[in-house]
PDB file of C-alpha atoms in Angstrom:
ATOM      1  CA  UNK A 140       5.849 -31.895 -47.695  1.00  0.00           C
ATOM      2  CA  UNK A 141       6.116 -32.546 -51.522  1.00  0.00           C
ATOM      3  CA  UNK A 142       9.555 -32.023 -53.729  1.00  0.00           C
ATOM      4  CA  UNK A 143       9.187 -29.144 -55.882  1.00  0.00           C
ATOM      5  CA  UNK A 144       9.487 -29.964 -59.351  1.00  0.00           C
ATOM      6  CA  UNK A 145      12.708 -28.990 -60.892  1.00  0.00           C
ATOM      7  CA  UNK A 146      12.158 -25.461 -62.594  1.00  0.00           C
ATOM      8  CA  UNK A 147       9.521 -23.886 -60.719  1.00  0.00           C
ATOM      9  CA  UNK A 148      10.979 -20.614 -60.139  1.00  0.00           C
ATOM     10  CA  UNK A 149      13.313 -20.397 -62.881  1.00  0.00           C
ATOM     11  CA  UNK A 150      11.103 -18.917 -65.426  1.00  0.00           C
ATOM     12  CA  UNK A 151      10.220 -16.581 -63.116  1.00  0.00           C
ATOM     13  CA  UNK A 152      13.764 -15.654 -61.635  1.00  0.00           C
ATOM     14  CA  UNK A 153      15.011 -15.204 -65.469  1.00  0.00           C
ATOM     15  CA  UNK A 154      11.855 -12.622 -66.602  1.00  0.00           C
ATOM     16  CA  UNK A 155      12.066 -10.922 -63.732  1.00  0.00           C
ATOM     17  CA  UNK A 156      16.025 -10.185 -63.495  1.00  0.00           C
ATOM     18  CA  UNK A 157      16.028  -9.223 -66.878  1.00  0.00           C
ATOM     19  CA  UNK A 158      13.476  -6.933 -66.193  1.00  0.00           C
ATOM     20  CA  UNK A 159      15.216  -5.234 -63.840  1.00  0.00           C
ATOM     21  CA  UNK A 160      18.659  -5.165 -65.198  1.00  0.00           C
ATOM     22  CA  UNK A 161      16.788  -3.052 -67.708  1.00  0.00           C
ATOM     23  CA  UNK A 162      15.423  -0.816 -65.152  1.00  0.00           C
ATOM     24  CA  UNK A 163      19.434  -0.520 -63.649  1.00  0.00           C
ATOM     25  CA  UNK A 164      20.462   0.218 -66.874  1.00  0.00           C
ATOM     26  CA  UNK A 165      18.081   2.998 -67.777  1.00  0.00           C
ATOM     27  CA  UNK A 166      18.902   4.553 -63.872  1.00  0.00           C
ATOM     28  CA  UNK A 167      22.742   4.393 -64.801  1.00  0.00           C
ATOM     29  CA  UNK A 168      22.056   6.297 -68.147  1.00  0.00           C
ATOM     30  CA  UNK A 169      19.888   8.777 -66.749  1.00  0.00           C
ATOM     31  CA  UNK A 170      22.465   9.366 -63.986  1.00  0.00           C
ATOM     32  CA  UNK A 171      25.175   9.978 -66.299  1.00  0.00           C
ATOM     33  CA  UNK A 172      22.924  12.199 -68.455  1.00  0.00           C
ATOM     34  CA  UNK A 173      21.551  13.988 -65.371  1.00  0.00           C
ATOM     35  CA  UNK A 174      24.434  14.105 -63.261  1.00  0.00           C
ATOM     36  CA  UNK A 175      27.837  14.323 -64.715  1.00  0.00           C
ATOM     37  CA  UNK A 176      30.615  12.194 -65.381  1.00  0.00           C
ATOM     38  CA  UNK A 177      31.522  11.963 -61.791  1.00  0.00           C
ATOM     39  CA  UNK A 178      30.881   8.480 -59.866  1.00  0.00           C
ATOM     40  CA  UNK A 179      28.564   8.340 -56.835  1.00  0.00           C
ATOM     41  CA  UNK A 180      27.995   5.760 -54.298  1.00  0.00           C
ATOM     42  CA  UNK A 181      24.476   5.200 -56.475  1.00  0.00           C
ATOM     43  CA  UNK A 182      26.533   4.369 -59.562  1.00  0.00           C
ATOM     44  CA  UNK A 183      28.692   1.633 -58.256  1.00  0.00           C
ATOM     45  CA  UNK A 184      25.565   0.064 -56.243  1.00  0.00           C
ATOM     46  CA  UNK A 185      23.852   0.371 -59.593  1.00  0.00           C
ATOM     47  CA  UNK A 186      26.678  -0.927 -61.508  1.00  0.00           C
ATOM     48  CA  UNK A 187      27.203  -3.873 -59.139  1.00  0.00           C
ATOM     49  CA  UNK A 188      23.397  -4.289 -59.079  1.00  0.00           C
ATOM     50  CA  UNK A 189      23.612  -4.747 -62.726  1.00  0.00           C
ATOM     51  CA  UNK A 190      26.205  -7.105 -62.595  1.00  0.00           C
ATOM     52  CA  UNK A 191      24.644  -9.559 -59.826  1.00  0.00           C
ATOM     53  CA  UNK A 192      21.414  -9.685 -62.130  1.00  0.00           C
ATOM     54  CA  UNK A 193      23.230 -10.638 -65.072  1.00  0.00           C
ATOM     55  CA  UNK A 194      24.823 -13.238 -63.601  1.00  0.00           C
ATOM     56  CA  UNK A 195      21.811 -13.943 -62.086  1.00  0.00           C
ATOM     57  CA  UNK A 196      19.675 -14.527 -65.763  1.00  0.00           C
ATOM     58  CA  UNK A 197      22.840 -16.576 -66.934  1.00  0.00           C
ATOM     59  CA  UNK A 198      22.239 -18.887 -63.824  1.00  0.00           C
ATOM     60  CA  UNK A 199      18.550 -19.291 -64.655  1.00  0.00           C
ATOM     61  CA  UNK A 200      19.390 -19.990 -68.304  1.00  0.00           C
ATOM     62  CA  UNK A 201      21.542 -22.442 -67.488  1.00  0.00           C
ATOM     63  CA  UNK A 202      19.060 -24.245 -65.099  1.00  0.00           C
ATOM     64  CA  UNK A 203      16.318 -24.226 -67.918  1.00  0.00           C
ATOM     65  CA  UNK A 204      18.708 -25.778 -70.586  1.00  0.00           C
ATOM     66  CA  UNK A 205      20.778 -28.294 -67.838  1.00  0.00           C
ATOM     67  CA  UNK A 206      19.782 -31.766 -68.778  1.00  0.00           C
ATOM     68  CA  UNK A 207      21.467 -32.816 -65.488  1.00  0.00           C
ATOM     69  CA  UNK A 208      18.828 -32.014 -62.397  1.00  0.00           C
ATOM     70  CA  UNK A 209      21.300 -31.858 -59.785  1.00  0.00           C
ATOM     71  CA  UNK A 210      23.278 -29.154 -61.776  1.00  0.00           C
ATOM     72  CA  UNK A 211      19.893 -27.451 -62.680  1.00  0.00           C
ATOM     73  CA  UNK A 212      18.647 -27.347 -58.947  1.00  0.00           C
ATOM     74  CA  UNK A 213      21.998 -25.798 -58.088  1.00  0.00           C
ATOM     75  CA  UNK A 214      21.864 -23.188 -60.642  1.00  0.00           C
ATOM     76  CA  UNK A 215      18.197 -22.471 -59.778  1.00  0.00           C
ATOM     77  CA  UNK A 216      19.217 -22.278 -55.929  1.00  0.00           C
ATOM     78  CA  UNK A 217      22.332 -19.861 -56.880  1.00  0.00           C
ATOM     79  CA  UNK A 218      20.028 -17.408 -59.230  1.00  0.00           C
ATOM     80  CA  UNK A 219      17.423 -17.085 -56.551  1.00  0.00           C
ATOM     81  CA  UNK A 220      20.150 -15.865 -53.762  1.00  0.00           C
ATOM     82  CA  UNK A 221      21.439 -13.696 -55.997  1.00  0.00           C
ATOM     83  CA  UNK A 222      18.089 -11.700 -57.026  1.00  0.00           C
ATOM     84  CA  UNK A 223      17.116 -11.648 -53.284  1.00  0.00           C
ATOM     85  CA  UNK A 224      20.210 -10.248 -52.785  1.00  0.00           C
ATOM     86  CA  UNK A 225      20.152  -7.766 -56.121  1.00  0.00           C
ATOM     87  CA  UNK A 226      16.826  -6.761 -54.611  1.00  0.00           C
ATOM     88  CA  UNK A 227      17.930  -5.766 -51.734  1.00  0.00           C
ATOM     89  CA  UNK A 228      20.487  -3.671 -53.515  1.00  0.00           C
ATOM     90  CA  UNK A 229      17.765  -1.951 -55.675  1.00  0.00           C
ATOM     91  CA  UNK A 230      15.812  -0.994 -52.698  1.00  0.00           C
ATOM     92  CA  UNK A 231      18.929   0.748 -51.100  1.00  0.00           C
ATOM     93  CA  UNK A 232      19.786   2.349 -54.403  1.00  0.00           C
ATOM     94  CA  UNK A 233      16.092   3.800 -54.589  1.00  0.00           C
ATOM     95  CA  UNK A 234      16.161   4.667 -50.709  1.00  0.00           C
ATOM     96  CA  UNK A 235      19.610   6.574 -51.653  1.00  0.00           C
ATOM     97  CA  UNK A 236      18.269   8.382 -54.245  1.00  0.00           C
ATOM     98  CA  UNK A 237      15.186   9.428 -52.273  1.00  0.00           C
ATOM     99  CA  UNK A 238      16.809  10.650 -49.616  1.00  0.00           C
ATOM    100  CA  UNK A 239      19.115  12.722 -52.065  1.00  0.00           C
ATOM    101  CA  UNK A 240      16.257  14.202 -53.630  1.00  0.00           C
ATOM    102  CA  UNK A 241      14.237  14.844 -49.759  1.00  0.00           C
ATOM    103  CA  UNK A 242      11.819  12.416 -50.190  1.00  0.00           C
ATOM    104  CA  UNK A 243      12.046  11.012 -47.120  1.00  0.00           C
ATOM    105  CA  UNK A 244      12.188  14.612 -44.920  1.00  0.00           C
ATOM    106  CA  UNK A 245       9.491  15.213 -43.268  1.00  0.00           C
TER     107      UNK A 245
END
């Protein structure tokens, strides 16, 4: 099995997260707008979503500008944890909502 070069998913991780810290963003605005000032379960998974992602892109950043390849390969490792794990949170966030709205009733 061949080494991966250094950076292969780092482009990726960063366009990607960014993407969809955008998309948590614009589902924590429309949840205020829709719904109120009150705080739901949905707006602290959101929020936290949000924040994991963020650190995420700062972690992939980092990677692409490290001139040191052990620190970069740690960086990349950390970032792609963390967007498994932020997209894990965005698919209970959306099942949460669906069910809310009886989506998922038969």
């Amino acid at each position: 099995m061949t080494p991966r070069p250094t950076h292969q998913r780092t482009p990726h991780i960063l366009s990607t997260a960014s993407n969809l810290l955008g998309f948590c963003l614009i589902v924590q605005t429309s949840m205020r707008l829709g719904g109120g000032l009150e705080r739901t379960f949905v707006d602290e998974l959101t929020a936290l979503t949000s924040l994991v992602l963020m650190v995420t892109c700062i972690l992939s950043f980092l990677s692409l500008r490290s001139h040191n390849t052990r620190r970069s390969e740690l960086y990349e490792r950390v970032a792609d944890l963390l967007f498994i794990a932020a997209l894990f949170t965005i698919f209970v966030v959306i099942a949460v909502i669906a069910a809310d709205k009886g989506l998922l009733s038969h």
